[in-house]
PDB file of C-alpha atoms in Angstrom:
ATOM      1  CA  UNK A1268       0.000   0.000   0.000  1.00 75.00           C
ATOM      2  CA  UNK A1269       1.279   3.455  -0.857  1.00 83.00           C
ATOM      3  CA  UNK A1270       0.212   6.208   1.537  1.00 84.00           C
ATOM      4  CA  UNK A1271       0.172   9.520  -0.268  1.00 88.00           C
ATOM      5  CA  UNK A1272      -1.073  11.857   2.456  1.00 87.00           C
ATOM      6  CA  UNK A1273      -1.773  11.989   6.181  1.00 86.00           C
ATOM      7  CA  UNK A1274      -3.039  14.800   8.354  1.00 83.00           C
ATOM      8  CA  UNK A1275      -3.952  14.939  11.996  1.00 81.00           C
ATOM      9  CA  UNK A1276      -5.466  18.085  13.511  1.00 79.00           C
ATOM     10  CA  UNK A1277      -6.308  18.294  17.190  1.00 77.00           C
ATOM     11  CA  UNK A1278      -8.849  20.474  18.968  1.00 75.00           C
ATOM     12  CA  UNK A1279      -6.177  22.843  20.277  1.00 73.00           C
ATOM     13  CA  UNK A1280      -3.200  24.454  18.551  1.00 77.00           C
ATOM     14  CA  UNK A1281      -0.872  22.304  20.690  1.00 74.00           C
ATOM     15  CA  UNK A1282      -0.584  19.040  18.735  1.00 74.00           C
ATOM     16  CA  UNK A1283       1.117  17.401  21.751  1.00 72.00           C
ATOM     17  CA  UNK A1284      -2.311  17.449  23.425  1.00 73.00           C
ATOM     18  CA  UNK A1285      -4.053  15.746  20.498  1.00 77.00           C
ATOM     19  CA  UNK A1286      -5.770  12.563  21.665  1.00 83.00           C
ATOM     20  CA  UNK A1287      -6.051  11.119  18.165  1.00 86.00           C
ATOM     21  CA  UNK A1288      -3.288   9.235  16.416  1.00 88.00           C
ATOM     22  CA  UNK A1289      -2.241   7.503  13.239  1.00 91.00           C
ATOM     23  CA  UNK A1290      -0.385   4.209  13.148  1.00 93.00           C
ATOM     24  CA  UNK A1291       1.301   3.330   9.878  1.00 92.00           C
ATOM     25  CA  UNK A1292       3.125   0.034  10.322  1.00 91.00           C
ATOM     26  CA  UNK A1293       4.290  -2.725   8.026  1.00 89.00           C
ATOM     27  CA  UNK A1294       1.458  -5.038   9.080  1.00 89.00           C
ATOM     28  CA  UNK A1295      -1.250  -2.734  10.438  1.00 92.00           C
ATOM     29  CA  UNK A1296      -2.592   0.720   9.690  1.00 91.00           C
ATOM     30  CA  UNK A1297      -4.927   2.390  12.172  1.00 92.00           C
ATOM     31  CA  UNK A1298      -6.661   5.629  13.042  1.00 91.00           C
ATOM     32  CA  UNK A1299      -6.811   5.821  16.830  1.00 91.00           C
ATOM     33  CA  UNK A1300      -9.352   8.022  18.599  1.00 84.00           C
ATOM     34  CA  UNK A1301      -8.166   8.415  22.173  1.00 72.00           C
ATOM     35  CA  UNK A1302     -11.434   9.991  23.379  1.00 73.00           C
ATOM     36  CA  UNK A1303     -11.776  13.476  24.763  1.00 66.00           C
ATOM     37  CA  UNK A1304     -10.808  13.844  28.410  1.00 66.00           C
ATOM     38  CA  UNK A1305     -11.482  16.882  30.549  1.00 64.00           C
ATOM     39  CA  UNK A1306      -8.956  16.291  33.335  1.00 61.00           C
ATOM     40  CA  UNK A1307      -5.514  14.644  33.509  1.00 59.00           C
ATOM     41  CA  UNK A1308      -5.510  11.053  34.701  1.00 58.00           C
ATOM     42  CA  UNK A1309      -4.933  10.882  38.468  1.00 58.00           C
ATOM     43  CA  UNK A1310      -1.374   9.473  38.268  1.00 59.00           C
ATOM     44  CA  UNK A1311      -0.262  11.419  35.221  1.00 63.00           C
ATOM     45  CA  UNK A1312      -0.082  14.949  33.888  1.00 71.00           C
ATOM     46  CA  UNK A1313      -1.542  13.592  30.628  1.00 73.00           C
ATOM     47  CA  UNK A1314      -5.242  13.240  29.992  1.00 76.00           C
ATOM     48  CA  UNK A1315      -6.740   9.762  29.825  1.00 76.00           C
ATOM     49  CA  UNK A1316      -7.483   9.937  26.102  1.00 81.00           C
ATOM     50  CA  UNK A1317      -3.853  10.771  25.314  1.00 84.00           C
ATOM     51  CA  UNK A1318      -2.665   7.864  27.463  1.00 84.00           C
ATOM     52  CA  UNK A1319      -5.131   5.557  25.678  1.00 87.00           C
ATOM     53  CA  UNK A1320      -3.998   6.673  22.221  1.00 90.00           C
ATOM     54  CA  UNK A1321      -0.302   6.265  23.059  1.00 91.00           C
ATOM     55  CA  UNK A1322      -0.987   2.844  24.603  1.00 93.00           C
ATOM     56  CA  UNK A1323      -2.837   1.626  21.500  1.00 95.00           C
ATOM     57  CA  UNK A1324      -0.143   2.961  19.151  1.00 95.00           C
ATOM     58  CA  UNK A1325       2.568   1.197  21.167  1.00 95.00           C
ATOM     59  CA  UNK A1326       0.510  -2.002  21.301  1.00 96.00           C
ATOM     60  CA  UNK A1327       0.112  -1.993  17.512  1.00 97.00           C
ATOM     61  CA  UNK A1328       3.897  -1.733  17.162  1.00 95.00           C
ATOM     62  CA  UNK A1329       4.263  -5.034  19.027  1.00 93.00           C
ATOM     63  CA  UNK A1330       1.092  -6.861  17.913  1.00 96.00           C
ATOM     64  CA  UNK A1331       1.442 -10.266  16.281  1.00 96.00           C
ATOM     65  CA  UNK A1332       0.965 -10.271  12.524  1.00 95.00           C
ATOM     66  CA  UNK A1333      -1.443 -13.214  12.553  1.00 95.00           C
ATOM     67  CA  UNK A1334      -3.960 -11.943  15.140  1.00 96.00           C
ATOM     68  CA  UNK A1335      -7.603 -12.518  14.298  1.00 96.00           C
ATOM     69  CA  UNK A1336      -9.890  -9.532  14.824  1.00 95.00           C
ATOM     70  CA  UNK A1337     -11.037 -10.997  18.144  1.00 97.00           C
ATOM     71  CA  UNK A1338      -7.461 -11.627  19.293  1.00 97.00           C
ATOM     72  CA  UNK A1339      -6.489  -8.068  18.397  1.00 97.00           C
ATOM     73  CA  UNK A1340      -9.385  -6.612  20.396  1.00 96.00           C
ATOM     74  CA  UNK A1341      -8.441  -8.755  23.402  1.00 97.00           C
ATOM     75  CA  UNK A1342      -4.777  -7.785  23.058  1.00 97.00           C
ATOM     76  CA  UNK A1343      -5.530  -4.058  22.855  1.00 96.00           C
ATOM     77  CA  UNK A1344      -7.967  -4.284  25.770  1.00 95.00           C
ATOM     78  CA  UNK A1345      -5.315  -6.006  27.903  1.00 96.00           C
ATOM     79  CA  UNK A1346      -2.736  -3.353  27.019  1.00 95.00           C
ATOM     80  CA  UNK A1347      -5.171  -0.626  28.107  1.00 91.00           C
ATOM     81  CA  UNK A1348      -5.877  -2.463  31.368  1.00 92.00           C
ATOM     82  CA  UNK A1349      -2.128  -2.629  32.055  1.00 92.00           C
ATOM     83  CA  UNK A1350      -1.677   1.062  31.272  1.00 86.00           C
ATOM     84  CA  UNK A1351      -4.474   2.157  33.576  1.00 78.00           C
ATOM     85  CA  UNK A1352      -3.671  -0.310  36.352  1.00 75.00           C
TER      86      UNK A1352
END
C-alpha cells in the first residue's frame, strides 16, 4: 500500500495534546481516537485519552501479525488495562 497523504489536527493548537493518532506500520494501519478527556488522569499529567492513544499505538507496534480480529481486540484491551492499572 502506498500512503500519499496523512493529516492529523487536534482540537487545540498544541498538537502534543491531540488525543487522536495515526499508526502506519508494516502489518497494520490504524486511526486511533483516544477519546476526549477533561482532566488529567490521576497518576499522570496527561489526559486519559492521550494515554489511551499512546498505549494503543505502542501495542500496535508489538502486535502479532497473525492476530484474528477478536485476538487483536483482546490484546488491545489487555494493554489498556495494564496502562491504567
